[in-house]
Amino acid sequence: MKNLRESFVENLSETQQKAFKLLYKKIDDYQKKTGKAFEEFNCEDFNTFVRAELIGKSANSVLVKVSLLKKYAEYIGNNCVQLKRTDIIEMCSEVMKEKEIEDESQLKYVEWNDLKVGMNKITNEIDCAIICLIRLGIGQNKFKELAELKTSSIDIENRKIYLEDRTVDIKDDYVIQVLKDAMRQTTYTVMLHGGDKNEPKFSEYDFNMNCPYFIKQKPWSKNDNGLECYKFSGITGRVFRVMQELCMDVSAINLLQSYATDRVLEQENEIGRELSIRECKEYLKHIKNNCSSYDITKIAKYVREKINN
C-alpha cells in the first residue's frame, strides 16, 4: 500500500502533495490510536475519522481535505468516502456546537464578594494583592504589565495605579488594605509538597526589599539577588496554586474576564442596551482589555440573567 500511496502523490500538484502528506500524518496518528488503517476503512470508519480529526470552523477546509482523500481512496479501489457537501456542513455545525458548550463551561464570572471570602484564608498578602490586581483588569500582554508593575506606581493615598497606557482607580477599601499589607510584606511563606495534609510543612524566604517591583522573587544569583521583575509567564501558575488551596476553580484569565464583563455591563447600563459582539470588541479595545469579545458577551449575558432571576 505504501507504493500505491507514493505513486498517487507523484500525480498531484506541489500544493496538493504538501496537503496530502499533512493529511496522511493525521491518518497515521489515528491508526496508532485506533489500530485502523485508511486503506481498510469502510464508510463508517471514514466518517468517524473526519469527525474526530478534520472538523474545524471552516467547512470549506474540510471539504478540500475530504475531496483529496476521496481521490486517494478511489485510486486504491476503496469507496469509503461517500460524504456529501451537506453532510460535511452539518457535521461541522454539530461539532462546533458541542465545542461551544464545552468552551462555555470554562467561562466564569468571579464575584468580588466570593474572592474576598476566599482571600481571608490566603497566607501571603502579596498573593491576595495579585488576585485583586488581576480582578481590576491589570494583566494585559499575557500578564507582562502586572509582572513589571513597580511599587512606586501604586498611589495608595490617591487610590490610583499608574500604568503605561492608563490609570486604574481603586474604589474598594478592601483592595486598598490588601495593597497596603502586601507592600509591608517582607517574608514569603511557602507550603512544602509531599508532607502530611493534616500537618503541612512550610518554609520561608525574605524578599530583597530594594527590588523596585511590586511582585518580588525569591532572591538568588539568576535574578540578580531578587532585583529583577517576576517572570510574567509564572503569573497564571501562581494564581492557579493559590486558587487550588482555596478549592476555587478559577483561573487568572477568569479574573480578567470578570473585570471586562463588569466594564461592559457598566457601558450597557449607560447607553441603555446590550452591546453587539462587534461593539463589545471596540469597547474592550478602548479600555485596553484584550479578552475575547465573544467570551465577554456570553459572560455578560449570564450575569444579566442571574441578576434578573
mmCIF file of C-alpha atoms in Angstrom:
data_model
loop_
_atom_site.group_PDB
_atom_site.id
_atom_site.type_symbol
_atom_site.label_atom_id
_atom_site.label_comp_id
_atom_site.label_asym_id
_atom_site.label_seq_id
_atom_site.Cartn_x
_atom_site.Cartn_y
_atom_site.Cartn_z
ATOM 1 C CA MET A 1 0.000 0.000 0.000
ATOM 2 C CA LYS A 2 2.919 2.308 0.652
ATOM 3 C CA ASN A 3 3.932 2.071 -3.038
ATOM 4 C CA LEU A 4 0.388 2.952 -4.073
ATOM 5 C CA ARG A 5 0.478 5.978 -1.785
ATOM 6 C CA GLU A 6 3.788 7.146 -3.241
ATOM 7 C CA SER A 7 2.621 6.707 -6.820
ATOM 8 C CA PHE A 8 -0.585 8.611 -6.016
ATOM 9 C CA VAL A 9 1.400 11.536 -4.602
ATOM 10 C CA GLU A 10 3.532 11.742 -7.728
ATOM 11 C CA ASN A 11 0.458 12.645 -9.801
ATOM 12 C CA LEU A 12 -0.507 15.579 -7.554
ATOM 13 C CA SER A 13 0.485 19.229 -7.827
ATOM 14 C CA GLU A 14 3.119 20.514 -5.411
ATOM 15 C CA THR A 15 0.475 22.167 -3.237
ATOM 16 C CA GLN A 16 -1.659 19.012 -3.174
ATOM 17 C CA GLN A 17 1.389 16.906 -2.316
ATOM 18 C CA LYS A 18 2.067 19.013 0.777
ATOM 19 C CA ALA A 19 -1.606 18.876 1.793
ATOM 20 C CA PHE A 20 -1.788 15.114 1.301
ATOM 21 C CA LYS A 21 1.363 14.476 3.350
ATOM 22 C CA LEU A 22 -0.079 16.512 6.234
ATOM 23 C CA LEU A 23 -3.352 14.621 5.932
ATOM 24 C CA TYR A 24 -1.626 11.297 5.955
ATOM 25 C CA LYS A 25 0.274 12.187 9.101
ATOM 26 C CA LYS A 26 -3.137 12.617 10.758
ATOM 27 C CA ILE A 27 -4.204 9.258 9.346
ATOM 28 C CA ASP A 28 -1.045 7.551 10.625
ATOM 29 C CA ASP A 29 -1.549 9.082 14.087
ATOM 30 C CA TYR A 30 -5.190 7.988 14.020
ATOM 31 C CA GLN A 31 -4.105 4.444 13.106
ATOM 32 C CA LYS A 32 -1.743 4.363 16.103
ATOM 33 C CA LYS A 33 -4.647 5.317 18.384
ATOM 34 C CA THR A 34 -7.317 3.063 16.879
ATOM 35 C CA GLY A 35 -5.444 0.327 15.005
ATOM 36 C CA LYS A 36 -7.386 1.123 11.808
ATOM 37 C CA ALA A 37 -5.505 1.832 8.585
ATOM 38 C CA PHE A 38 -7.051 4.150 5.997
ATOM 39 C CA GLU A 39 -6.737 1.511 3.296
ATOM 40 C CA GLU A 40 -9.066 -0.696 5.365
ATOM 41 C CA PHE A 41 -11.654 1.993 6.162
ATOM 42 C CA ASN A 42 -15.322 1.459 5.430
ATOM 43 C CA CYS A 43 -17.753 4.398 5.189
ATOM 44 C CA GLU A 44 -18.444 4.440 8.922
ATOM 45 C CA ASP A 45 -14.716 4.370 9.737
ATOM 46 C CA PHE A 46 -14.055 7.294 7.389
ATOM 47 C CA ASN A 47 -16.918 9.368 8.810
ATOM 48 C CA THR A 48 -15.649 8.756 12.344
ATOM 49 C CA PHE A 49 -12.136 9.792 11.309
ATOM 50 C CA VAL A 50 -13.383 13.013 9.697
ATOM 51 C CA ARG A 51 -15.438 13.923 12.755
ATOM 52 C CA ALA A 52 -12.568 13.210 15.149
ATOM 53 C CA GLU A 53 -9.616 14.627 13.218
ATOM 54 C CA LEU A 54 -10.650 17.033 10.456
ATOM 55 C CA ILE A 55 -13.649 19.050 11.617
ATOM 56 C CA GLY A 56 -12.989 22.724 12.375
ATOM 57 C CA LYS A 57 -14.685 26.096 12.000
ATOM 58 C CA SER A 58 -14.294 26.103 8.215
ATOM 59 C CA ALA A 59 -16.462 23.597 6.352
ATOM 60 C CA ASN A 60 -14.711 24.585 3.122
ATOM 61 C CA SER A 61 -11.349 23.486 4.532
ATOM 62 C CA VAL A 62 -12.837 20.102 5.471
ATOM 63 C CA LEU A 63 -14.380 19.746 2.010
ATOM 64 C CA VAL A 64 -10.979 20.249 0.355
ATOM 65 C CA LYS A 65 -9.375 17.614 2.603
ATOM 66 C CA VAL A 66 -12.191 15.106 2.082
ATOM 67 C CA SER A 67 -12.022 15.651 -1.692
ATOM 68 C CA LEU A 68 -8.300 14.851 -1.710
ATOM 69 C CA LEU A 69 -8.801 11.739 0.411
ATOM 70 C CA LYS A 70 -11.641 10.639 -1.879
ATOM 71 C CA LYS A 71 -9.266 10.790 -4.843
ATOM 72 C CA TYR A 72 -6.786 8.610 -2.978
ATOM 73 C CA ALA A 73 -9.481 6.168 -1.850
ATOM 74 C CA GLU A 74 -10.698 5.770 -5.440
ATOM 75 C CA TYR A 75 -7.085 5.366 -6.601
ATOM 76 C CA ILE A 76 -6.615 2.355 -4.316
ATOM 77 C CA GLY A 77 -10.057 0.952 -5.077
ATOM 78 C CA ASN A 78 -11.787 1.868 -1.813
ATOM 79 C CA ASN A 79 -15.222 3.543 -1.905
ATOM 80 C CA CYS A 80 -15.266 4.514 1.785
ATOM 81 C CA VAL A 81 -15.671 8.234 1.023
ATOM 82 C CA GLN A 82 -19.381 8.828 0.487
ATOM 83 C CA LEU A 83 -19.764 12.088 2.415
ATOM 84 C CA LYS A 84 -21.607 14.854 0.549
ATOM 85 C CA ARG A 85 -21.105 18.579 0.933
ATOM 86 C CA THR A 86 -24.305 18.882 3.010
ATOM 87 C CA ASP A 87 -23.122 16.038 5.282
ATOM 88 C CA ILE A 88 -19.841 17.801 5.992
ATOM 89 C CA ILE A 89 -21.501 21.175 6.656
ATOM 90 C CA GLU A 90 -23.949 19.518 9.063
ATOM 91 C CA MET A 91 -21.106 17.624 10.764
ATOM 92 C CA CYS A 92 -19.116 20.853 11.196
ATOM 93 C CA SER A 93 -22.141 22.570 12.701
ATOM 94 C CA GLU A 94 -22.754 19.741 15.186
ATOM 95 C CA VAL A 95 -19.112 19.520 16.303
ATOM 96 C CA MET A 96 -18.777 23.304 16.698
ATOM 97 C CA LYS A 97 -21.947 23.385 18.821
ATOM 98 C CA GLU A 98 -20.508 20.673 21.049
ATOM 99 C CA LYS A 99 -17.234 22.604 21.307
ATOM 100 C CA GLU A 100 -19.121 25.808 22.109
ATOM 101 C CA ILE A 101 -20.879 24.093 25.031
ATOM 102 C CA GLU A 102 -17.529 22.770 26.239
ATOM 103 C CA ASP A 103 -15.872 26.197 25.893
ATOM 104 C CA GLU A 104 -18.730 27.920 27.706
ATOM 105 C CA SER A 105 -18.153 25.664 30.708
ATOM 106 C CA GLN A 106 -14.720 27.315 31.029
ATOM 107 C CA LEU A 107 -16.216 30.821 31.129
ATOM 108 C CA LYS A 108 -16.677 32.042 34.672
ATOM 109 C CA TYR A 109 -17.732 35.279 36.308
ATOM 110 C CA VAL A 110 -15.952 35.753 39.630
ATOM 111 C CA GLU A 111 -17.814 37.886 42.167
ATOM 112 C CA TRP A 112 -15.742 40.260 44.299
ATOM 113 C CA ASN A 113 -17.529 39.027 47.423
ATOM 114 C CA ASP A 114 -16.601 35.406 46.705
ATOM 115 C CA LEU A 115 -12.974 36.440 46.219
ATOM 116 C CA LYS A 116 -12.903 38.354 49.479
ATOM 117 C CA VAL A 117 -14.209 35.375 51.458
ATOM 118 C CA GLY A 118 -11.546 33.162 49.909
ATOM 119 C CA MET A 119 -8.689 35.634 50.262
ATOM 120 C CA ASN A 120 -9.150 35.783 54.023
ATOM 121 C CA LYS A 121 -7.645 32.262 54.057
ATOM 122 C CA ILE A 122 -4.551 33.110 51.968
ATOM 123 C CA THR A 123 -1.259 33.107 53.880
ATOM 124 C CA ASN A 124 0.661 35.689 51.847
ATOM 125 C CA GLU A 125 -0.621 39.226 51.436
ATOM 126 C CA ILE A 126 1.136 39.586 48.080
ATOM 127 C CA ASP A 127 -0.886 36.652 46.675
ATOM 128 C CA CYS A 128 -4.106 38.389 47.724
ATOM 129 C CA ALA A 129 -2.856 41.547 46.022
ATOM 130 C CA ILE A 130 -2.055 39.715 42.769
ATOM 131 C CA ILE A 131 -5.608 38.341 42.640
ATOM 132 C CA CYS A 132 -7.082 41.793 43.344
ATOM 133 C CA LEU A 133 -4.942 43.482 40.694
ATOM 134 C CA ILE A 134 -5.916 40.979 38.005
ATOM 135 C CA ARG A 135 -9.584 41.363 39.002
ATOM 136 C CA LEU A 136 -9.034 45.104 38.467
ATOM 137 C CA GLY A 137 -8.017 44.365 34.889
ATOM 138 C CA ILE A 138 -4.244 44.618 35.308
ATOM 139 C CA GLY A 139 -2.875 41.749 33.274
ATOM 140 C CA GLN A 140 -2.576 42.756 29.640
ATOM 141 C CA ASN A 141 0.090 41.399 27.294
ATOM 142 C CA LYS A 142 -0.092 37.961 28.928
ATOM 143 C CA PHE A 143 0.308 39.496 32.426
ATOM 144 C CA LYS A 144 3.539 41.275 31.484
ATOM 145 C CA GLU A 145 2.173 44.609 32.725
ATOM 146 C CA LEU A 146 1.444 43.061 36.132
ATOM 147 C CA ALA A 147 4.874 41.443 36.421
ATOM 148 C CA GLU A 148 6.533 44.771 35.543
ATOM 149 C CA LEU A 149 4.331 46.860 37.864
ATOM 150 C CA LYS A 150 6.530 48.909 40.198
ATOM 151 C CA THR A 151 5.633 49.627 43.801
ATOM 152 C CA SER A 152 6.088 53.337 43.105
ATOM 153 C CA SER A 153 3.264 53.150 40.520
ATOM 154 C CA ILE A 154 0.749 52.335 43.251
ATOM 155 C CA ASP A 155 -0.509 55.536 44.863
ATOM 156 C CA ILE A 156 -2.364 54.453 47.988
ATOM 157 C CA GLU A 157 -3.102 58.000 49.153
ATOM 158 C CA ASN A 158 -4.830 58.998 45.909
ATOM 159 C CA ARG A 159 -6.191 55.460 45.337
ATOM 160 C CA LYS A 160 -4.656 55.081 41.877
ATOM 161 C CA ILE A 161 -2.382 52.706 39.967
ATOM 162 C CA TYR A 162 -0.402 54.253 37.131
ATOM 163 C CA LEU A 163 0.260 52.022 34.132
ATOM 164 C CA GLU A 164 1.948 52.784 30.807
ATOM 165 C CA ASP A 165 -1.268 53.344 28.882
ATOM 166 C CA ARG A 166 -3.875 54.086 31.544
ATOM 167 C CA THR A 167 -4.629 54.861 35.180
ATOM 168 C CA VAL A 168 -6.630 52.433 37.316
ATOM 169 C CA ASP A 169 -8.835 53.849 40.091
ATOM 170 C CA ILE A 170 -9.123 51.824 43.316
ATOM 171 C CA LYS A 171 -12.597 52.368 44.725
ATOM 172 C CA ASP A 172 -12.746 49.457 47.159
ATOM 173 C CA ASP A 173 -11.382 49.985 50.697
ATOM 174 C CA TYR A 174 -10.721 46.254 50.967
ATOM 175 C CA VAL A 175 -8.375 46.356 47.967
ATOM 176 C CA ILE A 176 -6.564 49.388 49.402
ATOM 177 C CA GLN A 177 -5.934 47.464 52.629
ATOM 178 C CA VAL A 178 -4.741 44.385 50.711
ATOM 179 C CA LEU A 179 -2.241 46.510 48.776
ATOM 180 C CA LYS A 180 -1.009 48.184 51.971
ATOM 181 C CA ASP A 181 -0.445 44.810 53.625
ATOM 182 C CA ALA A 182 1.335 43.464 50.549
ATOM 183 C CA MET A 183 3.683 46.456 50.461
ATOM 184 C CA ARG A 184 4.655 45.762 54.053
ATOM 185 C CA GLN A 185 5.284 42.043 53.499
ATOM 186 C CA THR A 186 8.984 41.192 53.729
ATOM 187 C CA THR A 187 8.872 37.380 54.038
ATOM 188 C CA TYR A 188 7.120 34.857 51.807
ATOM 189 C CA THR A 189 5.747 31.593 53.212
ATOM 190 C CA VAL A 190 5.758 28.503 51.010
ATOM 191 C CA MET A 191 3.873 25.292 51.761
ATOM 192 C CA LEU A 192 6.080 22.270 51.063
ATOM 193 C CA HIS A 193 4.665 19.441 48.961
ATOM 194 C CA GLY A 194 4.648 15.775 49.896
ATOM 195 C CA GLY A 195 4.021 16.178 53.614
ATOM 196 C CA ASP A 196 1.072 15.214 55.796
ATOM 197 C CA LYS A 197 -2.045 17.047 54.563
ATOM 198 C CA ASN A 198 -3.287 17.376 58.131
ATOM 199 C CA GLU A 199 0.019 18.818 59.290
ATOM 200 C CA PRO A 200 1.518 20.671 56.298
ATOM 201 C CA LYS A 201 5.081 21.936 56.494
ATOM 202 C CA PHE A 202 6.205 25.397 55.470
ATOM 203 C CA SER A 203 9.395 27.203 54.583
ATOM 204 C CA GLU A 204 10.105 30.914 54.296
ATOM 205 C CA TYR A 205 12.368 33.268 52.391
ATOM 206 C CA ASP A 206 12.970 37.018 52.643
ATOM 207 C CA PHE A 207 12.319 39.418 49.804
ATOM 208 C CA ASN A 208 15.010 41.787 48.636
ATOM 209 C CA MET A 209 13.181 44.984 49.617
ATOM 210 C CA ASN A 210 15.419 47.005 47.286
ATOM 211 C CA CYS A 211 13.565 45.395 44.388
ATOM 212 C CA PRO A 212 11.515 48.152 42.681
ATOM 213 C CA TYR A 213 8.811 45.762 41.503
ATOM 214 C CA PHE A 214 5.611 45.130 43.416
ATOM 215 C CA ILE A 215 5.798 41.346 42.911
ATOM 216 C CA LYS A 216 9.166 40.195 44.191
ATOM 217 C CA GLN A 217 11.003 36.945 43.510
ATOM 218 C CA LYS A 218 12.927 34.644 45.799
ATOM 219 C CA PRO A 219 16.446 36.127 45.706
ATOM 220 C CA TRP A 220 19.177 34.099 44.043
ATOM 221 C CA SER A 221 22.031 34.548 41.594
ATOM 222 C CA LYS A 222 19.966 34.128 38.422
ATOM 223 C CA ASN A 223 17.606 37.036 39.215
ATOM 224 C CA ASP A 224 20.229 39.490 40.444
ATOM 225 C CA ASN A 225 19.551 38.610 44.068
ATOM 226 C CA GLY A 226 15.825 39.261 43.716
ATOM 227 C CA LEU A 227 16.068 42.636 41.970
ATOM 228 C CA GLU A 228 14.633 41.511 38.626
ATOM 229 C CA CYS A 229 10.907 41.565 37.879
ATOM 230 C CA TYR A 230 8.785 38.457 38.310
ATOM 231 C CA LYS A 231 8.515 36.192 35.259
ATOM 232 C CA PHE A 232 5.167 37.117 33.712
ATOM 233 C CA SER A 233 4.799 33.571 32.385
ATOM 234 C CA GLY A 234 4.566 32.405 36.016
ATOM 235 C CA ILE A 235 1.601 34.604 36.972
ATOM 236 C CA THR A 236 -1.073 32.164 35.771
ATOM 237 C CA GLY A 237 0.578 29.253 37.572
ATOM 238 C CA ARG A 238 0.813 31.250 40.786
ATOM 239 C CA VAL A 239 -2.873 32.160 40.677
ATOM 240 C CA PHE A 240 -3.716 28.520 39.926
ATOM 241 C CA ARG A 241 -1.796 27.315 43.011
ATOM 242 C CA VAL A 242 -3.445 29.881 45.270
ATOM 243 C CA MET A 243 -6.915 29.049 43.973
ATOM 244 C CA GLN A 244 -6.241 25.341 44.435
ATOM 245 C CA GLU A 245 -5.512 25.974 48.101
ATOM 246 C CA LEU A 246 -8.884 27.745 48.340
ATOM 247 C CA CYS A 247 -10.639 24.935 46.432
ATOM 248 C CA MET A 248 -11.817 27.518 43.883
ATOM 249 C CA ASP A 249 -11.915 26.533 40.206
ATOM 250 C CA VAL A 250 -10.837 29.965 38.995
ATOM 251 C CA SER A 251 -8.005 30.943 36.646
ATOM 252 C CA ALA A 252 -6.166 34.224 36.099
ATOM 253 C CA ILE A 253 -7.980 34.532 32.759
ATOM 254 C CA ASN A 254 -11.335 34.166 34.557
ATOM 255 C CA LEU A 255 -10.387 37.124 36.761
ATOM 256 C CA LEU A 256 -9.527 39.277 33.743
ATOM 257 C CA GLN A 257 -12.755 38.232 32.014
ATOM 258 C CA SER A 258 -14.749 39.191 35.095
ATOM 259 C CA TYR A 259 -13.260 42.685 35.100
ATOM 260 C CA ALA A 260 -14.025 43.077 31.394
ATOM 261 C CA THR A 261 -17.585 41.880 31.995
ATOM 262 C CA ASP A 262 -18.095 44.487 34.730
ATOM 263 C CA ARG A 263 -16.957 47.252 32.392
ATOM 264 C CA VAL A 264 -19.141 46.045 29.517
ATOM 265 C CA LEU A 265 -22.205 45.852 31.791
ATOM 266 C CA GLU A 266 -21.483 49.402 33.011
ATOM 267 C CA GLN A 267 -21.301 50.589 29.414
ATOM 268 C CA GLU A 268 -24.564 48.814 28.551
ATOM 269 C CA ASN A 269 -26.310 50.435 31.520
ATOM 270 C CA GLU A 270 -25.011 53.807 30.393
ATOM 271 C CA ILE A 271 -26.292 53.503 26.806
ATOM 272 C CA GLY A 272 -29.437 51.586 27.758
ATOM 273 C CA ARG A 273 -28.951 48.494 25.585
ATOM 274 C CA GLU A 274 -26.797 45.416 25.091
ATOM 275 C CA LEU A 275 -23.591 45.639 23.070
ATOM 276 C CA SER A 276 -23.160 43.521 19.964
ATOM 277 C CA ILE A 277 -20.031 41.371 19.673
ATOM 278 C CA ARG A 278 -18.503 43.961 17.322
ATOM 279 C CA GLU A 279 -19.343 46.837 19.674
ATOM 280 C CA CYS A 280 -18.009 44.831 22.611
ATOM 281 C CA LYS A 281 -14.751 44.268 20.733
ATOM 282 C CA GLU A 282 -14.367 48.008 20.098
ATOM 283 C CA TYR A 283 -15.166 48.843 23.719
ATOM 284 C CA LEU A 284 -12.669 46.306 25.081
ATOM 285 C CA LYS A 285 -10.053 47.798 22.787
ATOM 286 C CA HIS A 286 -10.947 51.252 24.139
ATOM 287 C CA ILE A 287 -10.432 50.177 27.764
ATOM 288 C CA LYS A 288 -7.161 48.364 26.869
ATOM 289 C CA ASN A 289 -8.510 44.888 27.563
ATOM 290 C CA ASN A 290 -7.614 42.033 25.202
ATOM 291 C CA CYS A 291 -10.211 39.488 26.340
ATOM 292 C CA SER A 292 -12.308 37.858 23.612
ATOM 293 C CA SER A 293 -15.428 39.936 22.872
ATOM 294 C CA TYR A 294 -17.215 36.679 22.033
ATOM 295 C CA ASP A 295 -16.466 35.306 25.510
ATOM 296 C CA ILE A 296 -17.325 38.548 27.310
ATOM 297 C CA THR A 297 -20.732 38.911 25.629
ATOM 298 C CA LYS A 298 -21.554 35.363 26.748
ATOM 299 C CA ILE A 299 -20.451 36.018 30.345
ATOM 300 C CA ALA A 300 -22.351 39.335 30.375
ATOM 301 C CA LYS A 301 -25.491 37.521 29.225
ATOM 302 C CA TYR A 302 -25.061 35.020 32.075
ATOM 303 C CA VAL A 303 -24.632 37.831 34.651
ATOM 304 C CA ARG A 304 -27.685 39.725 33.332
ATOM 305 C CA GLU A 305 -29.808 36.574 33.558
ATOM 306 C CA LYS A 306 -28.560 35.916 37.074
ATOM 307 C CA ILE A 307 -29.448 39.468 38.140
ATOM 308 C CA ASN A 308 -32.909 39.288 36.553
ATOM 309 C CA ASN A 309 -33.669 35.954 38.200
#
